[in-house]
Amino acid sequence: MKSFHPPRRILMGPGPTEVEPRVLAAQALPPVGHLDPSFQDLMEEIKGALQTIFNAPDHACVPLPAPGTAGMEAAIMNLIEPGDRVVIGINGVFGGRMQEMARRAGANVTAVESEWGKPVDVERVTAELKREKTKALIFVHAETSTGVRSDAAALCKAANEHGAMTIVDTVTSLGGIAVNAKAWGADILFSGSQKCLSAPAGLSPIAVSERAREAIAARKTPPHSWLFDFGLLMSYWNKQGGARTYHHTAPINALYGFHEALVVLLEEGLDNAIARHAKMHAVFAAGIQAAGLKYLVAERDRLPQLNAVLIPEGVNDQRIRARLLRDWNLEIGGGLGALQGKIWRIGLLGAAATPWHVRFCLSALSQALSVEGFPVDAAAVSAAVDEALGIPN
Ligand SMILES: *Cc1c(COP(=O)(O)O)cnc(C)c1O
């Protein structure tokens, strides 16, 4: 065996995304014990920063020691009891994953499906909530498989009006578009470290409202997960009386890096980061249009941070992506499920939402497409980018 030396890639897929050198540097600092007083201070700062970023001053916020799917599993396994009715809005891969988890939790699941590429249908969800008493409405805010934003405020409002709690997947939205747990009245929100928060993969921040914590504490049987049992987790993450109870060993160095990524985000300012994602999307979209390419999703429903671009007729998905990787060290994402071979998923997530990344990706794509028989006017793409950036020619 020899040491592993990863190639230097530019990550512009659906996550993991680019990581700032200072985040990587933080992660390489020497470990302390997970009950060390200095580490407990770091844990407290992370909890506070997550409350800020989720806009969740009254939620309990912690990063779970596993990828974004852990937040999903924790939310469902804690809140849902066997026999509970749940309504799930499904408009892509991740809604489907939550449906499968809810079934495993023993829920009585009603799925409200929308076409892939469209948002979750608020009216049909509302009709289902009206029809029968529902424990929780579950949906994805930013569907990474299709690049669609759903109306989280309206969905949470409908749930609140009909006495249902909410579980919201904000894996791709957090840090990229506005997430507001308090204004929405959302109960459990979860995310992942490797999307717009721009940290390495492997952590899943979760926010749990007071009423969800009460519902979890009042369960008839303990949650069907020990590692993600929210009550046990909080006895580890809370400093009550100065003592923490051992539950698991926190991924110490991963949390150093995550902490630094949160410092980076809050230094920029959450609102500025969100505005940057919107701006870089507008610039990228101008280039995509000039290249003669089209989006899967209608403009009003698009996620700025996840661009689902239709692959032109006759162009081979695999060949283009292989060329981008080989010639440009650039990774973009392919389509999932029914959209495989039909779209590319180009991420402008966190540290990848910069003018340089936008230009780099458009240049690489223009070259690859031209070579593969779909001629792109690279000068026109560049001019469109300049114009969108307000650079005089
Ligand atoms: C990436 C993603 C997940 C899963 O996160 P992992 O870190 O891959 O487990 C869940 N939901 C959405 C919307 C995602 O984009």
Coordinates of C-alpha atoms and ligand atoms in Angstrom, one line a residue:
M1 CA 0.0 0.0 0.0
K2 CA 1.1 3.6 -0.7
S3 CA -0.2 7.0 0.4
F4 CA -3.2 8.2 -1.5
H5 CA -2.8 11.4 -3.6
P6 CA -6.2 12.5 -5.0
P7 CA -6.2 14.3 -8.3
R8 CA -6.9 18.0 -8.1
R9 CA -10.5 18.2 -9.3
I10 CA -12.9 21.2 -9.6
L11 CA -16.1 20.0 -8.1
M12 CA -19.2 21.4 -9.7
G13 CA -21.6 18.5 -9.4
P14 CA -24.5 18.2 -6.9
G15 CA -22.1 17.8 -4.0
P16 CA -19.5 17.3 -2.6
T17 CA -18.4 20.8 -3.6
E18 CA -15.2 22.9 -3.4
V19 CA -13.7 23.4 0.1
E20 CA -11.7 26.5 1.1
P21 CA -8.1 25.8 2.0
R22 CA -8.6 27.3 5.5
V23 CA -11.4 24.7 6.1
L24 CA -9.0 21.9 5.1
A25 CA -6.3 23.4 7.2
A26 CA -8.6 23.5 10.3
Q27 CA -9.4 19.9 9.8
A28 CA -5.7 18.9 9.9
L29 CA -5.1 20.4 13.4
P30 CA -4.2 17.9 16.1
P31 CA -7.2 16.2 17.8
V32 CA -8.2 16.9 21.4
G33 CA -10.4 14.6 23.4
H34 CA -14.1 14.9 22.6
L35 CA -14.9 15.8 26.2
D36 CA -12.0 18.3 26.4
P37 CA -13.2 21.7 27.6
S38 CA -11.9 23.4 24.5
F39 CA -13.9 21.0 22.3
Q40 CA -17.0 21.7 24.3
D41 CA -16.6 25.4 23.5
L42 CA -16.3 24.5 19.8
M43 CA -19.5 22.4 20.1
E44 CA -21.4 25.3 21.6
E45 CA -20.2 27.7 18.9
I46 CA -21.4 25.2 16.2
K47 CA -24.8 24.9 17.8
G48 CA -25.2 28.7 17.9
A49 CA -24.0 29.2 14.3
L50 CA -26.5 26.5 13.1
Q51 CA -29.3 28.3 14.9
T52 CA -28.3 31.5 12.9
I53 CA -28.1 29.7 9.6
F54 CA -31.3 27.8 9.9
N55 CA -33.0 31.0 11.3
A56 CA -34.0 28.8 14.2
P57 CA -33.4 30.6 17.5
D58 CA -35.7 28.3 19.4
H59 CA -34.7 25.0 17.7
A60 CA -32.1 22.6 19.1
C61 CA -29.4 22.4 16.4
V62 CA -26.6 19.9 16.2
P63 CA -24.5 18.3 13.4
L64 CA -25.0 14.5 13.3
P65 CA -21.9 12.4 12.7
A66 CA -22.8 11.2 9.3
P67 CA -23.9 12.4 5.8
G68 CA -27.1 14.3 4.9
T69 CA -29.1 11.1 4.8
A70 CA -28.5 10.8 8.5
G71 CA -30.5 13.9 9.2
M72 CA -33.3 12.5 7.1
E73 CA -33.2 9.2 9.0
A74 CA -32.9 10.9 12.4
A75 CA -35.9 13.2 11.6
I76 CA -38.1 10.3 10.5
M77 CA -37.0 7.7 13.1
N78 CA -37.5 10.2 16.0
L79 CA -40.7 11.9 15.0
I80 CA -42.6 9.1 13.3
E81 CA -44.2 6.3 15.4
P82 CA -45.7 3.1 13.9
G83 CA -49.2 3.8 12.6
D84 CA -48.7 7.5 12.2
R85 CA -50.1 9.0 9.0
V86 CA -47.5 11.0 7.1
V87 CA -48.0 13.0 3.8
I88 CA -44.9 13.2 1.6
G89 CA -44.5 15.5 -1.3
I90 CA -42.4 13.7 -3.9
N91 CA -40.9 15.4 -6.9
G92 CA -37.5 13.6 -7.3
V93 CA -35.1 11.1 -5.8
F94 CA -34.9 12.5 -2.3
G95 CA -38.6 12.6 -1.7
G96 CA -38.7 9.0 -2.7
R97 CA -35.9 8.1 -0.2
M98 CA -37.9 9.7 2.6
Q99 CA -41.0 7.7 1.6
E100 CA -39.0 4.5 1.9
M101 CA -37.7 5.6 5.3
A102 CA -41.1 6.5 6.6
R103 CA -42.4 3.1 5.5
R104 CA -39.6 1.5 7.5
A105 CA -40.6 3.6 10.5
G106 CA -44.0 2.0 10.2
A107 CA -45.8 5.0 9.0
N108 CA -49.0 5.0 7.0
V109 CA -47.7 6.9 4.0
T110 CA -49.6 9.1 1.6
A111 CA -47.4 10.2 -1.3
V112 CA -48.3 13.3 -3.3
E113 CA -46.3 13.0 -6.4
S114 CA -45.4 15.7 -8.8
E115 CA -43.7 15.4 -12.2
W116 CA -39.9 15.6 -11.9
G117 CA -38.8 19.1 -12.7
K118 CA -41.9 20.6 -11.0
P119 CA -42.2 21.8 -7.4
V120 CA -44.3 19.9 -4.8
D121 CA -47.9 20.7 -5.4
V122 CA -49.2 22.8 -2.5
E123 CA -52.9 22.5 -3.4
R124 CA -52.8 18.7 -3.6
V125 CA -50.8 18.4 -0.4
T126 CA -53.3 20.7 1.4
A127 CA -56.2 18.5 0.2
E128 CA -54.4 15.5 1.7
L129 CA -53.8 17.2 5.0
K130 CA -57.4 18.2 5.1
R131 CA -58.7 14.7 4.4
E132 CA -57.3 13.0 7.5
K133 CA -55.4 13.7 10.7
T134 CA -51.7 13.7 9.8
K135 CA -48.6 13.5 12.1
A136 CA -46.2 15.1 9.7
L137 CA -45.8 16.6 6.3
I138 CA -42.4 15.7 4.8
F139 CA -40.9 17.3 1.7
V140 CA -37.6 18.4 0.1
H141 CA -37.1 22.2 -0.1
A142 CA -34.4 22.0 -2.8
E143 CA -34.7 18.8 -4.9
T144 CA -31.1 18.2 -6.0
S145 CA -32.1 15.5 -8.5
T146 CA -34.0 18.0 -10.6
G147 CA -32.8 21.5 -9.6
V148 CA -36.3 22.5 -8.3
R149 CA -37.2 24.7 -5.4
S150 CA -40.5 24.0 -3.6
D151 CA -42.5 26.6 -1.7
A152 CA -41.5 25.7 1.8
A153 CA -43.3 28.6 3.4
A154 CA -46.6 27.7 1.8
L155 CA -46.2 23.9 2.6
C156 CA -45.3 24.6 6.2
K157 CA -48.2 27.0 6.5
A158 CA -50.6 24.3 5.2
A159 CA -49.2 21.8 7.6
N160 CA -49.6 24.2 10.6
E161 CA -53.2 25.0 9.6
H162 CA -54.1 21.3 9.7
G163 CA -52.2 20.3 12.8
A164 CA -49.4 18.4 11.2
M165 CA -45.7 18.8 12.0
T166 CA -43.1 19.3 9.3
I167 CA -39.9 17.6 8.3
V168 CA -38.0 19.6 5.7
D169 CA -35.0 18.4 3.7
T170 CA -32.8 21.5 3.4
V171 CA -29.6 19.6 2.4
T172 CA -29.0 21.6 -0.8
S173 CA -30.9 24.8 0.2
L174 CA -29.1 25.7 3.5
G175 CA -26.6 28.5 2.8
G176 CA -27.6 28.8 -0.9
I177 CA -31.2 30.1 -0.7
A178 CA -33.2 31.4 2.2
V179 CA -34.1 28.8 4.9
N180 CA -36.2 30.2 7.7
A181 CA -37.3 27.7 10.3
K182 CA -38.9 30.3 12.5
A183 CA -40.8 32.2 9.8
W184 CA -42.0 29.0 8.2
G185 CA -42.9 27.4 11.5
A186 CA -41.0 24.3 10.4
D187 CA -40.4 21.5 13.0
I188 CA -37.4 19.4 11.8
L189 CA -34.9 20.6 9.2
F190 CA -31.7 18.8 8.2
S191 CA -28.9 19.5 5.9
G192 CA -25.4 18.2 4.8
S193 CA -22.0 19.6 5.2
Q194 CA -20.8 19.1 1.6
K195 CA -23.3 21.3 -0.3
C196 CA -23.7 25.1 0.1
L197 CA -21.9 25.0 3.5
S198 CA -18.8 23.9 1.6
A199 CA -17.3 21.6 4.1
P200 CA -16.1 18.0 3.5
A201 CA -18.9 15.4 3.4
G202 CA -19.8 13.5 6.5
L203 CA -21.9 15.7 8.8
S204 CA -25.6 16.4 8.9
P205 CA -26.8 19.5 10.7
I206 CA -30.3 19.1 12.1
A207 CA -32.7 21.6 13.8
V208 CA -35.5 20.3 16.0
S209 CA -38.4 22.6 17.3
E210 CA -39.5 22.6 20.8
R211 CA -42.9 21.0 19.9
A212 CA -41.1 18.2 18.0
R213 CA -38.8 17.6 21.0
E214 CA -41.9 17.3 23.2
A215 CA -43.5 14.9 20.7
I216 CA -40.3 12.8 20.6
A217 CA -40.0 12.7 24.4
A218 CA -43.7 11.6 24.6
R219 CA -43.2 8.6 22.2
K220 CA -44.8 5.3 23.3
T221 CA -41.7 3.4 22.3
P222 CA -38.1 4.7 21.9
P223 CA -37.0 5.7 18.4
H224 CA -35.9 2.8 16.2
S225 CA -32.4 4.2 16.0
W226 CA -30.0 4.3 19.0
L227 CA -27.2 6.5 17.4
F228 CA -29.7 9.1 16.2
D229 CA -32.0 9.0 19.2
F230 CA -32.5 12.7 19.7
G231 CA -32.9 12.6 23.5
L232 CA -29.6 10.7 23.8
L233 CA -27.9 13.0 21.3
M234 CA -28.9 16.1 23.2
S235 CA -27.6 14.7 26.5
Y236 CA -24.2 14.6 24.7
W237 CA -24.5 18.0 22.9
N238 CA -26.0 19.9 25.9
K239 CA -23.9 21.3 28.6
Q240 CA -26.6 21.2 31.2
G241 CA -25.0 21.4 34.7
G242 CA -21.5 21.5 33.0
A243 CA -21.4 17.8 32.3
R244 CA -21.8 16.0 29.0
T245 CA -22.8 12.4 28.9
Y246 CA -20.8 10.1 26.6
H247 CA -23.0 8.9 23.8
H248 CA -20.6 8.5 20.8
T249 CA -17.2 10.0 20.0
A250 CA -17.8 13.1 17.9
P251 CA -15.8 13.2 14.7
I252 CA -13.4 15.7 16.2
N253 CA -11.4 16.8 13.2
A254 CA -14.4 16.9 10.9
L255 CA -16.0 19.3 13.4
Y256 CA -12.9 21.5 13.3
G257 CA -13.4 21.8 9.5
F258 CA -17.2 22.3 9.8
H259 CA -16.7 25.0 12.4
E260 CA -14.3 26.8 10.1
A261 CA -16.7 26.5 7.2
L262 CA -19.4 28.1 9.4
V263 CA -16.9 30.9 10.3
V264 CA -16.3 31.5 6.6
L265 CA -20.0 31.6 5.9
L266 CA -20.8 34.0 8.7
E267 CA -17.8 36.2 7.9
E268 CA -19.3 36.7 4.4
G269 CA -22.8 37.0 6.0
L270 CA -25.6 34.6 5.2
D271 CA -27.6 37.1 3.2
N272 CA -24.5 38.0 1.1
A273 CA -23.8 34.3 0.5
I274 CA -27.4 33.8 -0.7
A275 CA -27.2 36.9 -2.9
R276 CA -23.9 35.5 -4.4
H277 CA -25.6 32.2 -5.3
A278 CA -28.4 34.1 -7.0
K279 CA -26.0 36.3 -8.9
M280 CA -23.7 33.5 -10.0
H281 CA -26.7 31.5 -11.2
A282 CA -27.8 34.5 -13.3
V283 CA -24.3 34.7 -14.9
F284 CA -24.2 31.0 -15.5
A285 CA -27.7 31.0 -17.0
A286 CA -26.7 33.8 -19.4
G287 CA -23.7 31.7 -20.6
I288 CA -25.9 28.5 -20.9
Q289 CA -28.3 30.4 -23.1
A290 CA -25.6 31.9 -25.2
A291 CA -24.2 28.3 -25.7
G292 CA -27.6 27.3 -27.1
L293 CA -28.5 25.1 -24.1
K294 CA -31.7 25.0 -22.2
Y295 CA -32.8 24.3 -18.6
L296 CA -35.1 21.5 -17.4
V297 CA -36.9 23.7 -14.9
A298 CA -39.1 26.8 -15.5
E299 CA -37.2 30.0 -14.4
R300 CA -39.4 30.7 -11.4
D301 CA -38.8 27.3 -9.8
R302 CA -35.0 27.0 -10.5
L303 CA -32.5 26.5 -7.8
P304 CA -29.6 29.0 -8.3
Q305 CA -27.1 26.5 -6.8
L306 CA -28.2 23.4 -8.8
N307 CA -28.5 23.9 -12.6
A308 CA -30.3 21.1 -14.4
V309 CA -29.2 21.6 -18.0
L310 CA -30.9 19.6 -20.8
I311 CA -28.4 17.5 -22.8
P312 CA -28.9 18.5 -26.5
E313 CA -30.2 15.9 -28.9
G314 CA -27.5 13.6 -30.2
V315 CA -24.9 14.5 -27.6
N316 CA -23.5 11.6 -25.5
D317 CA -23.7 12.3 -21.7
Q318 CA -20.9 9.9 -20.7
R319 CA -18.5 11.1 -23.4
I320 CA -18.9 14.8 -22.4
R321 CA -18.5 14.1 -18.7
A322 CA -15.4 11.9 -19.3
R323 CA -13.9 14.6 -21.4
L324 CA -14.5 17.3 -18.8
L325 CA -12.9 15.1 -16.2
R326 CA -9.9 14.1 -18.3
D327 CA -9.2 17.4 -20.0
W328 CA -10.3 19.9 -17.4
N329 CA -10.3 18.0 -14.1
L330 CA -13.9 19.2 -13.8
E331 CA -16.7 17.1 -12.3
I332 CA -20.3 17.9 -13.1
G333 CA -23.2 15.6 -12.2
G334 CA -25.4 13.4 -14.5
G335 CA -29.1 12.9 -14.2
L336 CA -30.7 10.3 -11.9
G337 CA -33.4 7.8 -12.6
A338 CA -35.6 8.8 -15.5
L339 CA -33.4 11.9 -16.1
Q340 CA -30.2 9.8 -16.6
G341 CA -28.6 10.8 -19.9
K342 CA -31.2 13.6 -20.3
I343 CA -29.7 16.3 -18.0
W344 CA -26.5 17.5 -16.4
R345 CA -26.6 18.8 -12.9
I346 CA -24.1 21.6 -12.5
G347 CA -23.6 22.8 -9.0
L348 CA -22.7 26.3 -7.9
L349 CA -22.6 25.3 -4.3
G350 CA -20.8 27.4 -1.7
A351 CA -17.2 28.0 -2.7
A352 CA -18.0 26.9 -6.3
A353 CA -20.4 29.9 -6.7
T354 CA -17.7 32.3 -8.0
P355 CA -17.2 34.1 -11.4
W356 CA -14.1 32.0 -12.0
H357 CA -16.0 28.7 -11.5
V358 CA -18.8 29.9 -13.8
R359 CA -16.3 30.8 -16.5
F360 CA -14.3 27.7 -16.1
C361 CA -17.3 25.4 -16.4
L362 CA -18.7 27.2 -19.4
S363 CA -15.4 27.2 -21.2
A364 CA -14.9 23.5 -20.5
L365 CA -18.4 22.6 -21.6
S366 CA -18.2 24.8 -24.7
Q367 CA -15.0 23.0 -25.8
A368 CA -16.3 19.5 -25.0
L369 CA -19.6 20.1 -26.8
S370 CA -17.9 21.6 -29.8
V371 CA -15.5 18.6 -30.1
E372 CA -18.5 16.2 -29.6
G373 CA -20.4 17.7 -32.6
F374 CA -22.5 20.4 -30.9
P375 CA -20.7 23.6 -32.0
V376 CA -20.7 26.3 -29.3
D377 CA -19.7 29.9 -30.0
A378 CA -17.2 30.3 -27.1
A379 CA -16.8 34.0 -27.8
A380 CA -20.5 34.6 -27.5
V381 CA -20.6 32.7 -24.2
S382 CA -17.8 34.7 -22.8
A383 CA -19.5 38.0 -23.9
A384 CA -22.8 36.9 -22.3
V385 CA -20.9 36.2 -19.0
D386 CA -19.2 39.6 -19.2
E387 CA -22.5 41.3 -19.8
A388 CA -24.2 39.5 -16.9
L389 CA -21.2 40.4 -14.6
G390 CA -21.4 44.0 -15.7
I391 CA -17.9 44.0 -17.2
P392 CA -17.6 46.6 -20.1
N393 CA -16.1 45.2 -23.3
Ligands
LIG1 C1 -27.3 15.3 -1.1 C2 -28.7 15.2 -0.6 C3 -29.2 14.3 0.4 C4 -28.3 13.3 0.9 O1 -27.1 13.7 1.5 P1 -25.9 12.7 1.6 O2 -24.9 13.5 2.3 O3 -25.6 12.2 0.3 O4 -26.3 11.6 2.5 C5 -30.5 14.4 0.8 N1 -31.3 15.3 0.3 C6 -31.0 16.1 -0.7 C7 -31.9 17.1 -1.2 C8 -29.7 16.1 -1.2 O5 -29.3 17.0 -2.1

